[in-house]
CSV table of C-alpha atoms in Angstrom, one decimal:
chain,number,residue,atom,x,y,z
J,1,MET,CA,-30.3,12.2,-10.1
J,2,GLU,CA,-33.8,11.8,-9.5
J,3,THR,CA,-36.1,15.0,-9.3
J,4,GLY,CA,-39.9,14.9,-8.5
J,5,GLY,CA,-40.0,11.2,-8.3
J,6,GLU,CA,-38.5,10.5,-11.8
J,7,ARG,CA,-35.2,10.1,-13.3
J,8,ASP,CA,-34.7,12.4,-16.2
J,9,THR,CA,-31.9,11.4,-18.3
J,10,VAL,CA,-28.9,8.9,-18.1
J,11,ALA,CA,-26.8,12.3,-18.0
J,12,ASP,CA,-28.3,12.5,-14.4
J,13,MET,CA,-27.3,9.1,-13.0
J,14,ARG,CA,-24.8,8.6,-10.9
J,15,ILE,CA,-23.2,4.9,-9.9
J,16,ALA,CA,-20.6,3.9,-7.6
J,17,ILE,CA,-18.4,1.0,-7.9
J,18,VAL,CA,-16.2,0.4,-4.5
J,19,GLY,CA,-13.6,-1.7,-5.3
J,20,GLY,CA,-11.2,-1.3,-8.3
J,21,GLY,CA,-10.0,-4.8,-8.9
J,22,ILE,CA,-10.9,-6.8,-11.8
J,23,SER,CA,-14.4,-7.2,-10.7
J,24,GLY,CA,-15.3,-3.5,-10.1
J,25,LEU,CA,-13.5,-2.8,-13.4
J,26,VAL,CA,-15.4,-4.9,-15.4
J,27,ALA,CA,-18.7,-4.0,-13.8
J,28,ALA,CA,-17.3,-0.3,-14.5
J,29,TYR,CA,-16.8,-1.3,-18.5
J,30,ARG,CA,-20.1,-3.2,-18.8
J,31,LEU,CA,-22.3,-0.3,-17.2
J,32,ARG,CA,-20.3,2.1,-19.6
J,33,THR,CA,-21.3,0.2,-22.7
J,34,ARG,CA,-24.9,-0.4,-21.4
J,35,LEU,CA,-25.3,3.2,-20.4
J,36,GLY,CA,-23.6,5.1,-22.6
J,37,ALA,CA,-21.5,8.1,-22.4
J,38,ASP,CA,-23.3,10.4,-20.1
J,39,ALA,CA,-23.7,8.1,-17.2
J,40,ASP,CA,-21.4,9.0,-14.2
J,41,ILE,CA,-19.5,6.1,-13.0
J,42,VAL,CA,-17.3,6.5,-10.0
J,43,VAL,CA,-15.0,3.9,-8.8
J,44,LEU,CA,-13.7,4.1,-5.4
J,45,ASP,CA,-10.8,2.1,-4.0
J,46,ARG,CA,-9.0,2.3,-0.7
J,47,ALA,CA,-5.7,1.5,-2.3
J,48,GLU,CA,-3.6,4.0,-4.0
J,49,ARG,CA,-3.7,1.9,-7.3
J,50,LEU,CA,-6.5,0.0,-9.1
J,51,GLY,CA,-6.0,-3.8,-9.6
J,52,GLY,CA,-6.7,-5.4,-6.5
J,53,ILE,CA,-4.9,-8.2,-5.8
J,54,LEU,CA,-3.6,-8.3,-9.7
J,55,HIS,CA,-0.6,-6.7,-9.9
J,56,THR,CA,2.2,-6.3,-12.8
J,57,GLY,CA,5.7,-5.0,-11.6
J,58,GLU,CA,9.0,-5.0,-13.4
J,59,MET,CA,11.7,-7.3,-13.4
J,60,GLY,CA,14.7,-6.4,-15.4
J,61,GLY,CA,12.8,-3.5,-16.9
J,62,GLU,CA,10.1,-6.1,-18.3
J,63,PRO,CA,6.7,-6.6,-17.0
J,64,LEU,CA,5.9,-9.5,-14.5
J,65,ASP,CA,3.0,-10.4,-12.7
J,66,LEU,CA,3.3,-10.5,-8.7
J,67,GLY,CA,-0.2,-11.6,-8.2
J,68,ALA,CA,-2.0,-14.0,-10.3
J,69,GLU,CA,-0.1,-14.7,-13.3
J,70,ALA,CA,-2.8,-17.4,-15.3
J,71,PHE,CA,-6.6,-18.3,-15.5
J,72,VAL,CA,-8.2,-21.4,-16.3
J,73,GLY,CA,-8.2,-22.0,-19.8
J,74,ARG,CA,-11.5,-23.8,-20.3
J,75,ARG,CA,-13.8,-20.7,-19.2
J,76,PRO,CA,-14.2,-18.1,-22.0
J,77,GLU,CA,-14.5,-14.9,-19.9
J,78,VAL,CA,-10.9,-13.5,-20.2
J,79,PRO,CA,-10.0,-14.6,-23.8
J,80,ALA,CA,-13.5,-13.0,-24.5
J,81,LEU,CA,-12.9,-9.7,-22.8
J,82,LEU,CA,-9.3,-9.3,-24.2
J,83,GLY,CA,-10.7,-10.1,-27.5
J,84,GLU,CA,-13.6,-7.1,-26.9
J,85,LEU,CA,-10.7,-4.8,-26.0
J,86,GLY,CA,-8.5,-5.6,-28.8
J,87,LEU,CA,-6.1,-7.6,-26.9
J,88,SER,CA,-6.1,-10.8,-28.4
J,89,ASP,CA,-2.5,-11.1,-29.5
J,90,GLN,CA,-1.6,-10.5,-25.5
J,91,LEU,CA,-3.2,-14.2,-25.0
J,92,VAL,CA,-0.5,-17.1,-24.2
J,93,THR,CA,-0.5,-20.6,-23.2
J,94,PRO,CA,1.7,-22.5,-21.5
J,95,ALA,CA,4.6,-24.8,-22.4
J,96,GLY,CA,2.9,-27.7,-21.3
J,97,ARG,CA,5.5,-28.8,-18.7
J,98,ARG,CA,4.3,-30.3,-15.6
J,99,PRO,CA,4.7,-29.4,-11.6
J,100,LEU,CA,6.5,-31.1,-9.2
J,101,VAL,CA,5.6,-32.1,-5.5
J,102,TRP,CA,8.2,-32.0,-2.8
J,103,ALA,CA,7.0,-34.4,-0.2
J,104,GLY,CA,9.1,-36.6,1.8
J,105,GLY,CA,12.2,-34.6,1.0
J,106,ALA,CA,12.3,-35.4,-2.6
J,107,ALA,CA,10.5,-34.3,-5.7
J,108,HIS,CA,7.8,-36.3,-7.6
J,109,PRO,CA,5.8,-35.8,-10.4
J,110,LEU,CA,2.4,-34.0,-9.6
J,111,PRO,CA,-0.2,-37.3,-10.1
J,112,PRO,CA,-2.0,-37.1,-13.3
J,113,ARG,CA,-5.9,-37.7,-13.5
J,114,THR,CA,-7.0,-36.2,-10.2
J,115,LEU,CA,-9.6,-33.7,-9.1
J,116,MET,CA,-7.4,-31.2,-7.3
J,117,GLY,CA,-5.2,-33.6,-6.3
J,118,ILE,CA,-7.7,-36.1,-5.4
J,119,PRO,CA,-7.0,-39.2,-7.1
J,120,SER,CA,-9.3,-41.1,-9.6
J,121,ASP,CA,-7.0,-44.2,-9.1
J,122,ALA,CA,-4.1,-45.5,-6.8
J,123,GLU,CA,-1.4,-46.3,-9.6
J,124,SER,CA,-1.2,-42.2,-10.3
J,125,LEU,CA,0.0,-41.6,-7.0
J,126,ARG,CA,2.8,-44.4,-7.1
J,127,GLY,CA,6.2,-43.1,-5.5
J,128,LEU,CA,4.2,-40.3,-3.9
J,129,VAL,CA,2.8,-41.9,-1.1
J,130,ASP,CA,3.6,-45.1,0.8
J,131,ALA,CA,2.7,-48.7,0.2
J,132,ASP,CA,0.2,-48.9,2.8
J,133,THR,CA,-1.6,-45.8,1.3
J,134,LEU,CA,-1.3,-47.4,-2.2
J,135,ALA,CA,-3.2,-50.3,-1.2
J,136,ARG,CA,-5.8,-48.2,0.7
J,137,VAL,CA,-6.7,-46.1,-2.3
J,138,ALA,CA,-6.8,-49.0,-4.4
J,139,ALA,CA,-9.2,-50.9,-2.0
J,140,GLU,CA,-11.5,-47.7,-1.3
J,141,PRO,CA,-14.1,-48.3,-4.0
J,142,GLU,CA,-14.8,-51.9,-1.7
J,143,ARG,CA,-15.5,-49.9,1.1
J,144,ALA,CA,-19.1,-48.5,2.3
J,145,LEU,CA,-19.3,-44.6,1.7
J,146,THR,CA,-21.9,-42.6,3.8
J,147,TRP,CA,-22.4,-39.3,2.4
J,148,TYR,CA,-25.6,-37.2,3.1
J,149,LEU,CA,-27.3,-34.9,0.7
J,150,ASP,CA,-27.1,-32.1,3.0
J,151,ALA,CA,-23.7,-32.6,3.9
J,152,ASP,CA,-20.9,-30.4,3.8
J,153,LEU,CA,-17.3,-31.1,5.4
J,154,ASP,CA,-13.7,-30.0,4.9
J,155,VAL,CA,-11.8,-31.6,2.0
J,156,TYR,CA,-9.2,-33.3,4.5
J,157,SER,CA,-12.1,-34.9,6.4
J,158,LEU,CA,-13.2,-36.7,3.1
J,159,VAL,CA,-9.8,-37.4,1.6
J,160,ALA,CA,-8.0,-38.6,5.0
J,161,ASP,CA,-11.0,-40.8,5.9
J,162,ARG,CA,-11.1,-42.5,2.2
J,163,PHE,CA,-7.4,-42.4,1.2
J,164,GLY,CA,-5.4,-41.9,4.5
J,165,THR,CA,-3.4,-38.6,5.7
J,166,GLN,CA,-0.6,-38.6,2.8
J,167,VAL,CA,-3.0,-38.2,0.0
J,168,ALA,CA,-4.7,-35.4,1.4
J,169,GLU,CA,-1.1,-33.8,2.4
J,170,ARG,CA,0.9,-34.8,-0.4
J,171,SER,CA,-1.4,-34.4,-3.3
J,172,VAL,CA,-4.4,-32.0,-2.0
J,173,ASP,CA,-2.8,-29.9,0.1
J,174,PRO,CA,-0.3,-28.6,-2.5
J,175,LEU,CA,-3.1,-27.5,-5.3
J,176,LEU,CA,-5.6,-26.1,-3.1
J,177,GLY,CA,-2.8,-24.0,-1.5
J,178,GLY,CA,-1.9,-22.6,-4.9
J,179,VAL,CA,-5.7,-21.6,-5.7
J,180,TYR,CA,-7.0,-20.7,-2.3
J,181,ALA,CA,-3.8,-19.9,-0.1
J,182,GLY,CA,-5.3,-22.3,2.2
J,183,SER,CA,-5.3,-26.3,2.8
J,184,SER,CA,-7.8,-28.9,2.9
J,185,ARG,CA,-8.5,-28.4,6.4
J,186,SER,CA,-9.6,-25.1,5.7
J,187,ILE,CA,-11.6,-25.6,2.5
J,188,GLY,CA,-15.2,-27.3,2.0
J,189,VAL,CA,-16.0,-29.8,-0.6
J,190,ARG,CA,-19.2,-28.3,-1.8
J,191,ALA,CA,-17.7,-24.7,-2.4
J,192,ALA,CA,-14.6,-25.8,-3.7
J,193,LEU,CA,-15.3,-29.1,-5.6
J,194,PRO,CA,-18.9,-28.6,-6.9
J,195,GLY,CA,-18.8,-31.2,-9.4
J,196,LEU,CA,-17.5,-33.9,-6.8
J,197,ALA,CA,-20.4,-33.1,-4.5
J,198,ALA,CA,-22.8,-33.3,-7.1
J,199,ALA,CA,-21.4,-36.9,-8.0
J,200,LEU,CA,-21.7,-37.7,-4.3
J,201,ASP,CA,-25.2,-36.4,-4.1
J,202,ALA,CA,-26.4,-38.6,-7.1
J,203,GLY,CA,-25.2,-41.8,-5.1
J,204,ALA,CA,-21.4,-42.4,-6.3
J,205,PRO,CA,-20.8,-45.4,-4.3
J,206,SER,CA,-17.2,-44.4,-3.6
J,207,LEU,CA,-14.7,-41.3,-3.6
J,208,THR,CA,-12.7,-43.3,-6.3
J,209,HIS,CA,-16.2,-43.3,-8.4
J,210,ALA,CA,-17.2,-39.6,-7.5
J,211,VAL,CA,-13.9,-38.3,-8.7
J,212,ALA,CA,-13.9,-40.6,-12.1
J,213,ALA,CA,-17.4,-38.8,-12.9
J,214,ALA,CA,-16.2,-35.5,-11.7
J,215,LEU,CA,-13.3,-35.0,-13.9
J,216,PRO,CA,-13.7,-33.4,-17.1
J,217,PRO,CA,-13.1,-35.0,-20.0
J,218,PRO,CA,-9.6,-35.6,-21.7
J,219,SER,CA,-8.7,-32.6,-23.9
J,220,ASP,CA,-5.6,-31.2,-25.8
J,221,ALA,CA,-6.7,-27.7,-24.9
J,222,PRO,CA,-4.4,-25.7,-22.6
J,223,VAL,CA,-5.4,-25.8,-19.1
J,224,PHE,CA,-4.2,-22.1,-18.1
J,225,GLY,CA,-3.8,-19.4,-20.2
J,226,GLY,CA,-1.9,-16.0,-19.2
J,227,ILE,CA,-1.5,-12.3,-20.6
J,228,ARG,CA,2.0,-11.9,-22.4
J,229,ASP,CA,2.9,-8.6,-20.8
J,230,GLY,CA,0.7,-9.3,-17.8
J,231,TYR,CA,-2.6,-8.1,-16.1
J,232,ARG,CA,-2.0,-4.5,-16.1
J,233,VAL,CA,-2.6,-4.4,-19.9
J,234,LEU,CA,-5.8,-5.9,-19.2
J,235,LEU,CA,-6.7,-3.5,-16.2
J,236,ASP,CA,-5.3,-0.4,-18.0
J,237,ALA,CA,-7.6,-1.6,-21.1
J,238,LEU,CA,-10.8,-1.8,-18.7
J,239,ALA,CA,-10.4,1.5,-17.1
J,240,GLU,CA,-9.6,3.5,-20.6
J,241,ALA,CA,-13.0,1.7,-21.9
J,242,ALA,CA,-14.8,2.2,-18.6
J,243,SER,CA,-14.3,6.2,-18.8
J,244,ALA,CA,-14.8,6.3,-15.0
J,245,ARG,CA,-13.8,8.4,-12.5
J,246,PHE,CA,-11.6,6.7,-10.3
J,247,VAL,CA,-10.9,7.7,-6.8
J,248,THR,CA,-8.1,5.9,-5.1
J,249,ALA,CA,-6.6,5.8,-1.3
J,250,THR,CA,-10.1,6.5,-0.3
J,251,PRO,CA,-12.4,3.8,1.3
J,252,ALA,CA,-16.0,3.8,1.7
J,253,THR,CA,-17.1,4.5,5.2
J,254,ARG,CA,-20.9,3.9,5.2
J,255,LEU,CA,-23.8,2.7,3.1
J,256,ALA,CA,-27.1,3.7,3.6
J,257,ARG,CA,-30.8,4.0,2.1
J,258,ALA,CA,-32.1,7.3,0.8
J,259,THR,CA,-34.8,8.8,-1.2
J,260,GLY,CA,-34.2,8.2,-4.8
J,261,GLY,CA,-31.2,6.2,-4.2
J,262,TRP,CA,-28.2,5.3,-1.8
J,263,VAL,CA,-26.2,7.5,0.3
J,264,LEU,CA,-22.1,6.3,0.0
J,265,ASP,CA,-19.7,8.0,2.2
J,266,PRO,CA,-17.5,10.1,1.1
J,267,LEU,CA,-19.4,10.6,-2.3
J,268,GLY,CA,-22.7,11.2,-1.1
J,269,LEU,CA,-25.9,10.7,-3.0
J,270,VAL,CA,-26.1,8.1,-5.8
J,271,ASP,CA,-28.6,6.1,-8.1
J,272,ALA,CA,-26.7,2.6,-7.6
J,273,VAL,CA,-24.0,1.1,-6.0
J,274,VAL,CA,-21.8,-2.0,-6.7
J,275,LEU,CA,-19.5,-3.4,-3.9
J,276,ALA,CA,-16.7,-5.3,-5.4
J,277,THR,CA,-15.0,-5.5,-2.1
J,278,PRO,CA,-13.7,-8.4,-0.3
J,279,ALA,CA,-16.1,-9.9,2.5
J,280,PRO,CA,-14.8,-8.3,5.6
J,281,VAL,CA,-15.5,-5.0,3.7
J,282,THR,CA,-18.8,-6.0,2.1
J,283,ALA,CA,-19.9,-6.7,5.8
J,284,LYS,CA,-19.4,-3.8,7.1
J,285,LEU,CA,-21.2,-1.6,4.4
J,286,LEU,CA,-24.1,-3.7,4.4
J,287,ARG,CA,-24.3,-3.5,8.1
J,288,TYR,CA,-27.2,-1.2,8.4
J,289,VAL,CA,-28.8,-2.1,5.1
J,290,ALA,CA,-28.8,-5.6,5.0
J,291,PRO,CA,-28.1,-7.1,8.3
J,292,ARG,CA,-28.5,-10.8,7.4
J,293,ALA,CA,-26.2,-10.6,4.5
J,294,ALA,CA,-23.4,-8.8,6.5
J,295,ASP,CA,-23.6,-11.4,9.1
J,296,ALA,CA,-23.2,-14.2,6.4
J,297,ALA,CA,-20.1,-12.2,5.0
J,298,ALA,CA,-18.6,-11.5,8.1
J,299,GLY,CA,-18.2,-15.3,8.3
J,300,ILE,CA,-16.2,-15.4,5.1
J,301,GLU,CA,-12.3,-15.5,6.4
J,302,LEU,CA,-9.5,-14.5,4.4
J,303,SER,CA,-5.6,-16.0,3.9
J,304,SER,CA,-2.5,-14.1,3.5
J,305,SER,CA,0.4,-14.6,1.1
J,306,VAL,CA,3.6,-13.0,-0.1
J,307,VAL,CA,5.4,-13.8,-3.6
J,308,VAL,CA,8.9,-13.3,-4.0
J,309,ALA,CA,10.1,-13.0,-7.5
J,310,LEU,CA,13.7,-13.8,-8.6
J,311,SER,CA,15.7,-13.4,-11.6
J,312,LEU,CA,18.5,-16.0,-11.8
J,313,PRO,CA,21.2,-16.2,-14.2
J,314,GLN,CA,19.8,-17.8,-17.5
J,315,ASP,CA,22.0,-21.0,-16.9
J,316,THR,CA,20.6,-21.7,-13.4
J,317,ALA,CA,20.3,-25.6,-13.5
J,318,LEU,CA,16.3,-25.3,-12.7
J,319,PRO,CA,14.2,-28.6,-13.5
J,320,ASP,CA,12.4,-29.0,-16.9
J,321,ASN,CA,9.0,-28.7,-15.2
J,322,SER,CA,6.3,-25.6,-14.8
J,323,GLY,CA,7.1,-25.3,-11.2
J,324,ILE,CA,7.4,-27.2,-7.7
J,325,LEU,CA,4.6,-27.3,-4.9
J,326,VAL,CA,5.6,-27.9,-1.9
J,327,ALA,CA,3.6,-30.7,0.6
J,328,THR,CA,2.2,-30.2,4.2
J,329,GLY,CA,4.6,-31.0,7.0
J,330,GLU,CA,7.8,-30.2,4.9
J,331,PRO,CA,10.6,-28.5,6.9
J,332,LEU,CA,10.5,-25.6,4.2
J,333,ARG,CA,9.2,-21.8,4.7
J,334,ALA,CA,8.0,-21.6,1.2
J,335,LYS,CA,4.7,-23.3,0.0
J,336,ALA,CA,5.2,-23.3,-3.8
J,337,PHE,CA,7.7,-22.3,-6.5
J,338,THR,CA,6.5,-21.3,-10.0
J,339,LEU,CA,9.1,-21.8,-12.9
J,340,SER,CA,8.2,-18.9,-14.6
J,341,SER,CA,10.7,-19.2,-17.5
J,342,ARG,CA,10.1,-23.1,-17.9
J,343,LYS,CA,6.2,-22.6,-17.9
J,344,TRP,CA,5.8,-19.5,-20.2
J,345,PRO,CA,7.5,-19.8,-23.6
J,346,HIS,CA,7.5,-15.7,-23.7
J,347,LEU,CA,9.2,-15.6,-20.3
J,348,ALA,CA,11.8,-18.2,-21.9
J,349,GLU,CA,12.9,-15.7,-24.4
J,350,ARG,CA,14.1,-13.5,-22.0
J,351,LYS,CA,18.0,-12.8,-20.6
J,352,THR,CA,17.5,-14.3,-16.9
J,353,ALA,CA,15.4,-17.1,-15.6
J,354,LEU,CA,12.2,-16.2,-13.8
J,355,VAL,CA,11.2,-17.9,-10.5
J,356,ARG,CA,8.2,-17.0,-8.1
J,357,ALA,CA,8.3,-18.1,-4.6
J,358,SER,CA,5.1,-18.1,-2.7
J,359,PHE,CA,4.9,-18.2,1.4
J,360,GLY,CA,1.5,-18.2,3.6
J,361,LYS,CA,-1.1,-20.1,3.9
J,362,PHE,CA,-4.6,-19.6,5.9
J,363,GLY,CA,-4.0,-19.5,9.7
J,364,ASP,CA,0.0,-18.4,8.9
J,365,ASP,CA,0.2,-14.8,8.4
J,366,ALA,CA,3.7,-14.9,10.0
J,367,PRO,CA,5.4,-14.2,6.2
J,368,LEU,CA,3.9,-10.8,6.1
J,369,SER,CA,5.9,-9.7,9.0
J,370,TRP,CA,9.4,-11.0,7.7
J,371,SER,CA,11.7,-8.5,6.1
J,372,ASP,CA,12.2,-8.3,2.6
J,373,THR,CA,15.7,-9.6,3.1
J,374,ASP,CA,14.6,-12.4,5.1
J,375,LEU,CA,12.0,-13.7,2.5
J,376,ILE,CA,14.5,-13.3,-0.3
J,377,ALA,CA,16.8,-15.4,1.6
J,378,ALA,CA,14.4,-17.7,2.6
J,379,ALA,CA,13.1,-18.2,-1.4
J,380,THR,CA,16.7,-18.4,-2.2
J,381,GLU,CA,17.6,-21.5,0.3
J,382,ASP,CA,14.3,-23.2,-0.3
J,383,LEU,CA,14.7,-23.1,-3.9
J,384,ALA,CA,18.3,-24.3,-3.7
J,385,THR,CA,16.9,-27.5,-1.4
J,386,VAL,CA,14.0,-28.6,-3.8
J,387,THR,CA,16.0,-28.0,-7.1
J,388,GLY,CA,19.9,-29.2,-5.9
J,389,ALA,CA,21.1,-26.3,-8.2
J,390,VAL,CA,23.1,-23.0,-6.8
J,391,ILE,CA,20.7,-20.1,-6.5
J,392,ASP,CA,22.4,-16.5,-6.9
J,393,PRO,CA,19.5,-14.2,-7.7
J,394,VAL,CA,20.7,-11.1,-10.1
J,395,GLU,CA,17.3,-9.5,-8.9
J,396,ALA,CA,14.4,-10.0,-6.5
J,397,ILE,CA,11.0,-8.3,-5.8
J,398,VAL,CA,9.0,-8.9,-2.6
J,399,GLN,CA,4.9,-8.6,-3.0
J,400,ARG,CA,2.7,-9.1,-0.1
J,401,TRP,CA,-0.8,-10.0,-0.2
J,402,PRO,CA,-2.4,-9.1,3.1
J,403,GLY,CA,-5.9,-10.8,3.2
J,404,GLY,CA,-6.0,-11.6,-0.4
J,405,LEU,CA,-7.9,-14.7,-0.8
J,406,ALA,CA,-11.4,-15.8,0.5
J,407,GLN,CA,-11.3,-19.1,2.3
J,408,TYR,CA,-14.1,-21.3,0.8
J,409,ALA,CA,-14.9,-23.1,4.1
J,410,VAL,CA,-17.3,-25.4,5.0
J,411,GLY,CA,-20.6,-23.8,4.8
J,412,HIS,CA,-19.5,-21.5,2.1
J,413,VAL,CA,-22.2,-22.1,-0.5
J,414,ASP,CA,-24.9,-21.3,2.5
J,415,ARG,CA,-23.2,-18.4,3.3
J,416,ILE,CA,-23.3,-16.9,-0.4
J,417,ALA,CA,-27.0,-18.4,-0.9
J,418,GLU,CA,-28.0,-16.0,2.2
J,419,ILE,CA,-25.9,-13.2,1.3
J,420,GLU,CA,-27.5,-13.1,-2.3
J,421,SER,CA,-30.8,-13.7,-0.9
J,422,ALA,CA,-30.9,-10.9,1.6
J,423,THR,CA,-30.0,-8.5,-1.0
J,424,ALA,CA,-32.3,-9.6,-4.1
J,425,GLU,CA,-34.9,-6.9,-3.1
J,426,LEU,CA,-32.5,-3.9,-2.7
J,427,ASP,CA,-33.0,-2.1,-5.8
J,428,GLY,CA,-29.8,-0.3,-7.4
J,429,LEU,CA,-27.2,-2.6,-5.3
J,430,ALA,CA,-25.4,-5.4,-6.5
J,431,LEU,CA,-22.1,-7.5,-5.5
J,432,ALA,CA,-19.3,-8.8,-7.0
J,433,GLY,CA,-15.9,-10.3,-5.9
J,434,ALA,CA,-13.5,-13.2,-5.4
J,435,TYR,CA,-15.5,-14.7,-2.7
J,436,LEU,CA,-18.8,-15.3,-4.1
J,437,HIS,CA,-18.5,-18.0,-7.0
J,438,GLY,CA,-14.9,-18.4,-7.6
J,439,VAL,CA,-11.3,-17.0,-6.7
J,440,GLY,CA,-10.1,-17.0,-10.1
J,441,VAL,CA,-10.0,-14.1,-12.7
J,442,PRO,CA,-12.7,-15.6,-15.0
J,443,ALA,CA,-15.2,-16.1,-11.9
J,444,CYS,CA,-14.5,-12.6,-11.0
J,445,VAL,CA,-15.1,-11.1,-14.4
J,446,ALA,CA,-18.3,-13.0,-14.3
J,447,SER,CA,-19.3,-11.6,-11.2
J,448,GLY,CA,-18.3,-8.0,-12.4
J,449,GLU,CA,-20.6,-8.8,-15.5
J,450,ASN,CA,-23.3,-10.1,-13.3
J,451,ALA,CA,-23.4,-7.0,-11.2
J,452,ALA,CA,-23.5,-4.5,-14.0
J,453,ARG,CA,-26.4,-6.3,-15.6
J,454,ARG,CA,-28.4,-6.3,-12.3
J,455,ILE,CA,-27.6,-2.4,-12.0
J,456,ALA,CA,-28.6,-1.7,-15.8
J,457,GLU,CA,-31.5,-3.7,-15.2
J,458,SER,CA,-32.7,-1.8,-11.9
J,459,LEU,CA,-32.1,1.5,-13.8
J,460,GLY,CA,-34.3,0.9,-16.6
């Protein structure tokens, strides 16, 4: 700690990281590499295990991710981190199969050339939507578009107005449901689709033109990547490399300024703090040190979900696709299925066929309260419906994720700007987490790295 107003050595430094998810673990690792072996780094987490919403379970005695199971391949953060930690051989890529969309009681190919399901042309939607909707999409460039530079609205309002409700519910909702456990009605354009907003701000004359401008250039590179033995390999390596003290099953209850640093209950006086916590927890801890930031963070809502992993006989007649997404309004309980053994070559080598069923969206937490038996039955019955196959699980695992994902709602960009502005002058305090600049694992890694950089610079 500081004595006489001056810090003695790095050995006197004590840094607290609240939150042991991927963001917090990356922050701890980066701080260790910057500050050296003598700094006292403490990671505090209210859960009994590290990892947050990343969790690798076991099925048939082998690892299987029960939270996120992939990351966006075009971002460099995760492959770079795996390389640093000597884990490059763990990097895997999908087999390249496309998903299906279940809509109108039938399976359809997921439309190509879309931006989070928003089409760049009408033809890509053929078969998924009706003839009137196809005609509307085709004619959209001819309709005048009104867009304001300071505008933000939910994705549904934009897409339904320009392309029709079927496009929003059958093409956009299934993809947003997978990323945010939300829907086009709960997600804002600027936060979730910044490239699209930028094209509209630049004067795109239609939504069709804006989508075409925002689409990434064609590439043969894999869209996603994964980790062969699950995210726990990365989490364990980060924890070991961070060489921190880990205090689990212990929530942080109060944060206050103090002479020479911060007071964080239950740890006491520390030199610096990283809050790598969900938005509601961050809001509570910032209440007395940054009230404006706390108010903004409190406005960020969370969605809950459930994953049911099924192990099926190897010869189960599953379609040759990576997954099946479910459109809004279908009489099914599951919102999506990942056909894991079809999607990932390394999982195809196992003795059984693996499938993950997902339940729950923003505003519907009911699946959290269902019994394991009911969830497994719902997953089995709905999978039989969308595949036409006989589904007879050999093994099943249920993983609940209450409040697992932040909703990037209308105004989210402004909320984050307010949070960061209101905490910018607080030396020795940094924020990280999935609510800031992206819910994906690469964005979380980046947020942890940025938080560590800020703390290291504030400590000199």
